[in-house]
PDB file of C-alpha atoms in Angstrom:
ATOM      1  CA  UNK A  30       6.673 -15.701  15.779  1.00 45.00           C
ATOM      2  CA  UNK A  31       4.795 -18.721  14.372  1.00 45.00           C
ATOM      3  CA  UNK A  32       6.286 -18.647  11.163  1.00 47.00           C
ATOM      4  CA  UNK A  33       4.180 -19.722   7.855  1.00 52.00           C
ATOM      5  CA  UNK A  34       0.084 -19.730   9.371  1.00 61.00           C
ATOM      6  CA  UNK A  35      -3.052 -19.636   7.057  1.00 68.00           C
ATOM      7  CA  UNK A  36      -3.823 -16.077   8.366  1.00 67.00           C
ATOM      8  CA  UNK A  37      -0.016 -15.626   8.217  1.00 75.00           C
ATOM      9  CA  UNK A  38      -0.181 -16.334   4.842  1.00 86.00           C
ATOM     10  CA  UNK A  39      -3.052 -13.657   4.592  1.00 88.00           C
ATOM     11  CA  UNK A  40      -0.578 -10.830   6.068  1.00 91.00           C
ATOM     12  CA  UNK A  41       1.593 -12.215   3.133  1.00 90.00           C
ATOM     13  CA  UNK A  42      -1.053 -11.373   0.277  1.00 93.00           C
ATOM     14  CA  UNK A  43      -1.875  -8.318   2.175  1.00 94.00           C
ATOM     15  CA  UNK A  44       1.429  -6.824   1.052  1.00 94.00           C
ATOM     16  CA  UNK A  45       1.790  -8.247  -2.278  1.00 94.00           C
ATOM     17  CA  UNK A  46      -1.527  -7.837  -3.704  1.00 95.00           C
ATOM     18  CA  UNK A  47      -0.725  -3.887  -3.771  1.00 95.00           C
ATOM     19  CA  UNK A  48       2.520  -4.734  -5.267  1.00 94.00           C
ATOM     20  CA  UNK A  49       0.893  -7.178  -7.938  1.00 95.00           C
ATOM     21  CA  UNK A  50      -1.491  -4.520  -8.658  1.00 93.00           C
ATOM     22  CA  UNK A  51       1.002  -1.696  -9.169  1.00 92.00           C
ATOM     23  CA  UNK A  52       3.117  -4.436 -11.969  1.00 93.00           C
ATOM     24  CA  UNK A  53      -0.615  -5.166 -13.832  1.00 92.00           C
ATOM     25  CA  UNK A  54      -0.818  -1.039 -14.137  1.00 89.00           C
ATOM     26  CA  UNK A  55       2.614  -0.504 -15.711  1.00 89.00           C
ATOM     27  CA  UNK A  56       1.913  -3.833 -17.974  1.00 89.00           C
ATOM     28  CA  UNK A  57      -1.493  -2.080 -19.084  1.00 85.00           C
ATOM     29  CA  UNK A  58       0.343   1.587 -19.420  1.00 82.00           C
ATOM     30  CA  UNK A  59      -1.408   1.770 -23.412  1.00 88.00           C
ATOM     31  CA  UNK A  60      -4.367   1.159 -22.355  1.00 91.00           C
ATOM     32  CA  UNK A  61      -5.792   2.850 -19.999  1.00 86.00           C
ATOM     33  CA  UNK A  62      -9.405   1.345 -19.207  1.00 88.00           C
ATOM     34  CA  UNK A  63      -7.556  -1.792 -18.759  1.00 89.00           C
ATOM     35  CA  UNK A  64      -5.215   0.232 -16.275  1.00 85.00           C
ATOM     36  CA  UNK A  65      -7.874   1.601 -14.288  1.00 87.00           C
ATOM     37  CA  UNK A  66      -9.662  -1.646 -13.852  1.00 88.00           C
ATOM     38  CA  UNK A  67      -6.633  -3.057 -12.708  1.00 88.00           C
ATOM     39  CA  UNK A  68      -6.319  -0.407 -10.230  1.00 89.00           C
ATOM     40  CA  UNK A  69      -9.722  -0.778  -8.977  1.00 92.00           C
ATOM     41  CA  UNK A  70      -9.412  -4.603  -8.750  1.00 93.00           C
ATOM     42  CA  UNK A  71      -6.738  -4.374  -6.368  1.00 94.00           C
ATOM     43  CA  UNK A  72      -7.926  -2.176  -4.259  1.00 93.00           C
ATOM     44  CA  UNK A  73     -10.944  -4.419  -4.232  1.00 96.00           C
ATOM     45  CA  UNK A  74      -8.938  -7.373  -3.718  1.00 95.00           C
ATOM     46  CA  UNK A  75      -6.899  -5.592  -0.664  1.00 96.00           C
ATOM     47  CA  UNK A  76     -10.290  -4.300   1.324  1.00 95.00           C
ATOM     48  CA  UNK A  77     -11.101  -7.377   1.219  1.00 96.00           C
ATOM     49  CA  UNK A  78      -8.157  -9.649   2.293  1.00 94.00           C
ATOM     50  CA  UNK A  79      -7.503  -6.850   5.063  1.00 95.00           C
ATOM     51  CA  UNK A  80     -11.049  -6.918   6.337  1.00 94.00           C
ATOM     52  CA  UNK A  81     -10.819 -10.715   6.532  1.00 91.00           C
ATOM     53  CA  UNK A  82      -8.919 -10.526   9.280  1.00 91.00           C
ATOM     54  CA  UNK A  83     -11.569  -8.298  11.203  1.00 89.00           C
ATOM     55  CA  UNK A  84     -12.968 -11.371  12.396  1.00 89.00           C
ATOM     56  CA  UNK A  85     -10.499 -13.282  13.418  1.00 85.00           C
ATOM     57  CA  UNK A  86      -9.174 -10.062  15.462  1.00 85.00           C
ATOM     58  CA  UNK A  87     -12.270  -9.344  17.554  1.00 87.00           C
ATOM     59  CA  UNK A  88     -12.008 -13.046  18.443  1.00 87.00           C
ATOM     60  CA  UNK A  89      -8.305 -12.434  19.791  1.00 85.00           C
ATOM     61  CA  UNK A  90      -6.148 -13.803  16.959  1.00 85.00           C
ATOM     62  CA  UNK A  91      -2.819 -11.774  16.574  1.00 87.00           C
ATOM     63  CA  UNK A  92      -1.421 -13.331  12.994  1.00 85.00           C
ATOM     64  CA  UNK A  93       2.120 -13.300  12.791  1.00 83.00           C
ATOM     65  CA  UNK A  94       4.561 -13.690   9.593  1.00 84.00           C
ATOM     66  CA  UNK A  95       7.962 -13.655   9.977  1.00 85.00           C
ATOM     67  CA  UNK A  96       9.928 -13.906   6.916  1.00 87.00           C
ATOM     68  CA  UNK A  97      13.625 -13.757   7.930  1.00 88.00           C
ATOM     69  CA  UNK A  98      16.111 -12.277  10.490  1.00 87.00           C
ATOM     70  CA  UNK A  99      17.350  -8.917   9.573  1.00 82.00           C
ATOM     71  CA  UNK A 100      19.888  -9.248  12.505  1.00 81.00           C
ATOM     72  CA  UNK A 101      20.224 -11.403  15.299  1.00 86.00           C
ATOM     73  CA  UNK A 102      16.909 -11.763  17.160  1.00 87.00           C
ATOM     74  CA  UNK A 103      15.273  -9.196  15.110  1.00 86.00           C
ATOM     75  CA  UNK A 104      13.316 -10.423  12.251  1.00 89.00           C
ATOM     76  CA  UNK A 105      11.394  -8.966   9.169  1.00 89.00           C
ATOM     77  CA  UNK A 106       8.221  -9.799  10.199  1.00 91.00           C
ATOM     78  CA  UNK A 107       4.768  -8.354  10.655  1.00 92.00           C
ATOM     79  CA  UNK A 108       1.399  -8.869  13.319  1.00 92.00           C
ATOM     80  CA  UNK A 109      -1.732  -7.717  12.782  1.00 91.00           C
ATOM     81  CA  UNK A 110      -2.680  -5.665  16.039  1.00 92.00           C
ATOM     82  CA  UNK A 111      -5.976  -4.157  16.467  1.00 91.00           C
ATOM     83  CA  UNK A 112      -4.733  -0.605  15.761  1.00 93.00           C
ATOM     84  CA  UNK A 113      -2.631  -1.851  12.854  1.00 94.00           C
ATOM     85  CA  UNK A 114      -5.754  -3.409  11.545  1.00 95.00           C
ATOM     86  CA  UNK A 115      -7.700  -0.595  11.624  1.00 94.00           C
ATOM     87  CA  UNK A 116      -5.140   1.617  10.306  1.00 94.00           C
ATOM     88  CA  UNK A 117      -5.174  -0.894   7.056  1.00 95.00           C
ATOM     89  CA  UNK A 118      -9.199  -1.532   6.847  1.00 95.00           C
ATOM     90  CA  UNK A 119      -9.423   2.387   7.024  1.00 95.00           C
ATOM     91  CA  UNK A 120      -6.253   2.638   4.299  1.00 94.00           C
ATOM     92  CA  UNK A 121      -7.641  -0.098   2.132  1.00 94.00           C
ATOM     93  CA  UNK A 122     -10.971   1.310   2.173  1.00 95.00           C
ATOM     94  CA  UNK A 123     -10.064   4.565   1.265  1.00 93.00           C
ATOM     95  CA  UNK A 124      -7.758   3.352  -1.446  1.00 92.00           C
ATOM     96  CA  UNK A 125     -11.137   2.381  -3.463  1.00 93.00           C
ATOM     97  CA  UNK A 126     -12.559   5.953  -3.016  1.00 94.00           C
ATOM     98  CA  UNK A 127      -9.163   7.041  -3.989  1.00 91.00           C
ATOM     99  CA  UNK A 128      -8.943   5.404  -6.861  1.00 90.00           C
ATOM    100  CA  UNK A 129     -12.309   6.008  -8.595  1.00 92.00           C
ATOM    101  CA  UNK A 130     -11.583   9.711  -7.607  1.00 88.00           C
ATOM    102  CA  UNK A 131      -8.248   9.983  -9.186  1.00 83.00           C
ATOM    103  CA  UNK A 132      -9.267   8.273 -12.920  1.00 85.00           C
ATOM    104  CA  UNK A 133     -11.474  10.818 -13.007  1.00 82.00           C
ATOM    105  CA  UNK A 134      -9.860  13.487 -11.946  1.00 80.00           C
ATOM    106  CA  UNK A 135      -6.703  12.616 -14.520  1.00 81.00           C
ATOM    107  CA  UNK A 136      -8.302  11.289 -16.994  1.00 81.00           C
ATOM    108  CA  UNK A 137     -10.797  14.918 -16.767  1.00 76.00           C
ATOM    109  CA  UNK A 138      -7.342  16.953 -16.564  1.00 75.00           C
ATOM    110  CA  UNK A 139      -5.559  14.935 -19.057  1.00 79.00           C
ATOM    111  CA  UNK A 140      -2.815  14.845 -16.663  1.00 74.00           C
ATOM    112  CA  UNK A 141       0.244  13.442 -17.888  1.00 75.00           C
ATOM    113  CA  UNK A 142       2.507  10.297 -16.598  1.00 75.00           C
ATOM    114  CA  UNK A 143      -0.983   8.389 -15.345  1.00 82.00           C
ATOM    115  CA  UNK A 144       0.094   4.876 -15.339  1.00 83.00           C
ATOM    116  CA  UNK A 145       3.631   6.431 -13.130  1.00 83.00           C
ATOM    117  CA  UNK A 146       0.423   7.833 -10.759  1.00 84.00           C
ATOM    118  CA  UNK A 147      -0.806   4.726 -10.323  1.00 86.00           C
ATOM    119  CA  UNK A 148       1.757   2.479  -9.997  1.00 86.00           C
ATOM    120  CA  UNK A 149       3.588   4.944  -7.533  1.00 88.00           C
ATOM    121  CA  UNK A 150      -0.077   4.916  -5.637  1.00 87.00           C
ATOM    122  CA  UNK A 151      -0.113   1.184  -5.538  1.00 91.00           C
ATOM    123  CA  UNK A 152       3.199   1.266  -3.610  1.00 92.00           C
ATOM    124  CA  UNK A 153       2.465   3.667  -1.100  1.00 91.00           C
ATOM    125  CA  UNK A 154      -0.724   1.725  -0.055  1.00 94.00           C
ATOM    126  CA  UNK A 155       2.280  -1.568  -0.016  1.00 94.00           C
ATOM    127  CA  UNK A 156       4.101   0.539   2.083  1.00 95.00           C
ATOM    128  CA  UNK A 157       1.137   1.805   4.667  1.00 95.00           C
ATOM    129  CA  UNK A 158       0.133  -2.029   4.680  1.00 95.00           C
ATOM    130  CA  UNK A 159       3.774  -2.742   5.728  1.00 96.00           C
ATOM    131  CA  UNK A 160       3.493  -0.291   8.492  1.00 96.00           C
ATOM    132  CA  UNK A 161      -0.043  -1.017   9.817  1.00 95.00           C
ATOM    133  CA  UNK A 162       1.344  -4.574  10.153  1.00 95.00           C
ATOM    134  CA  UNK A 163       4.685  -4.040  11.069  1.00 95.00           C
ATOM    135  CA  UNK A 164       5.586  -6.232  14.224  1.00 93.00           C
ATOM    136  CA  UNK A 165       8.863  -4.132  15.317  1.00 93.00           C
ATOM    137  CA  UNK A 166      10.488  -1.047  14.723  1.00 93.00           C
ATOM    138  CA  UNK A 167      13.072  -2.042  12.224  1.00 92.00           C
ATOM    139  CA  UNK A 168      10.189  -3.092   9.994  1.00 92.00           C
ATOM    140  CA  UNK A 169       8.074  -0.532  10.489  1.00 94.00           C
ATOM    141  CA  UNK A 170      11.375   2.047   9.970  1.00 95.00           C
ATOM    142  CA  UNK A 171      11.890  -0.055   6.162  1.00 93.00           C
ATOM    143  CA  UNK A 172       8.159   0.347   5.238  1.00 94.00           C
ATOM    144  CA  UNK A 173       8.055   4.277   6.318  1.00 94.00           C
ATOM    145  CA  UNK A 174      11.076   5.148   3.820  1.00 93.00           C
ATOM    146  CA  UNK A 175       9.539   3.238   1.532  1.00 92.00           C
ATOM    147  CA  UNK A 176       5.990   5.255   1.873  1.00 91.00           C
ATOM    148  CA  UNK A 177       8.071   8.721   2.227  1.00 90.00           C
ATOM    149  CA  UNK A 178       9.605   7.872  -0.872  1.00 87.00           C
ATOM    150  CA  UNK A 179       6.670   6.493  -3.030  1.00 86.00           C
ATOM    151  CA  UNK A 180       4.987   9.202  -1.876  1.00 82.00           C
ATOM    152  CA  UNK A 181       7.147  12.039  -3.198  1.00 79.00           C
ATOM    153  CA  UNK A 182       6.415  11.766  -6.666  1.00 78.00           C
ATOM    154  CA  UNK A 183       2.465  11.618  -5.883  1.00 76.00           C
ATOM    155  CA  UNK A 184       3.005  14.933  -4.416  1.00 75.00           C
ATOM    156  CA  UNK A 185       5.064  16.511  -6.822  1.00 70.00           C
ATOM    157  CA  UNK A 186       3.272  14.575  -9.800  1.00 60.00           C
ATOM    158  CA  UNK A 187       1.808  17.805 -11.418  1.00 68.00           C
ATOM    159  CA  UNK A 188       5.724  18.681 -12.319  1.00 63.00           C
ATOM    160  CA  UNK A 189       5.272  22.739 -11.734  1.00 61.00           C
ATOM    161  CA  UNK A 190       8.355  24.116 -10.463  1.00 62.00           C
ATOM    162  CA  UNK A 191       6.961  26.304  -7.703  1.00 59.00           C
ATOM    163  CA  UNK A 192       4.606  24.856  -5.351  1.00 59.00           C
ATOM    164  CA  UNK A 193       4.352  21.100  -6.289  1.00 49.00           C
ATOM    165  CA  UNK A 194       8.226  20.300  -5.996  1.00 54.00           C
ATOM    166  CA  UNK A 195       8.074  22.942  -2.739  1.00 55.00           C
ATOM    167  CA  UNK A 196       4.953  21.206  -1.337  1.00 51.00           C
ATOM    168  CA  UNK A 197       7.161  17.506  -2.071  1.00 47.00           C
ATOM    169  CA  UNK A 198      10.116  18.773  -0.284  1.00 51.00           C
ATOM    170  CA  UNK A 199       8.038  19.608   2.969  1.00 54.00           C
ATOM    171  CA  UNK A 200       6.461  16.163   2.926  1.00 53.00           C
ATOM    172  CA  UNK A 201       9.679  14.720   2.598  1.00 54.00           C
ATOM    173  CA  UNK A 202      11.681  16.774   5.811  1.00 55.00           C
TER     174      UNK A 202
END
């Protein structure tokens, strides 16, 4: 692991501009044009750190980050491999569409709790970064319990008893 890199520092920003973006919705929860844009700017801003690295990858380079040792030997720390990489262009990409898509489709439905939606999105695409860059298993094992459970209220957002907390429960097991 090489530690702190300038494309090491990229896999850094990778997973806290999602993060970032999810604290700039819940600070802009009253208004929601200013929440939206927000959104959108992250996703913006993580398409295009994560396609940075596209370069850089069909050249060879293999960025590393480690940030600490969760136990002997086995550290907290992330690689961008080709597959990871694609995983997070494709994920980053799709969070734009995503995005767009969903203020219009809750803003259209007056859905309730939209800054919770989100915020809770912003996480999950956090946690898919953290396991399209995850450089062993305990990290990648973190970052999928953190995506299963950001992802459970997405699913079961709509609140109806029946088939959105039944449909959450399967995604879950």
């Amino acid at each position: 692991m090489t530690g702190f890199d300038s494309h090491g520092m990229l896999l850094g920003m990778i997973l806290l501009i999602p993060l970032l973006g999810a604290v700039l919705v819940g600070m802009a929860s009253r208004w929601p044009n200013l929440r939206e844009t927000g959104s959108v700017l992250a996703a913006l801003a993580l398409t295009f750190a994560v396609w940075s690295l596209l370069p850089g990858a069909l050249a060879g380079e293999r960025p590393e980050l480690a940030l600490f040792e969760i136990l002997p030997n086995v550290p907290f720390a992330f690689k961008a491999e080709p597959l990871g990489l694609l995983f997070a262009a494709l994920a980053s990409l799709l969070w734009v569409v995503s995005t767009i898509y969903s203020m219009g489709y809750m803003r259209g439905n007056n859905e309730a709790h939209q800054t919770r939606f989100f915020m809770l999105f912003a996480v999950a695409l956090f946690a898919a970064m953290g396991v399209a860059f995850s450089a062993n298993l305990l990290t990648l094992f973190i970052f999928y319990e953190v995506l299963t459970v950001s992802t459970y209220p997405l699913v079961t957002h709509k609140g109806d008893e029946g088939p959105c907390v039944r449909a959450g429960c399967i995604s879950v097991s």
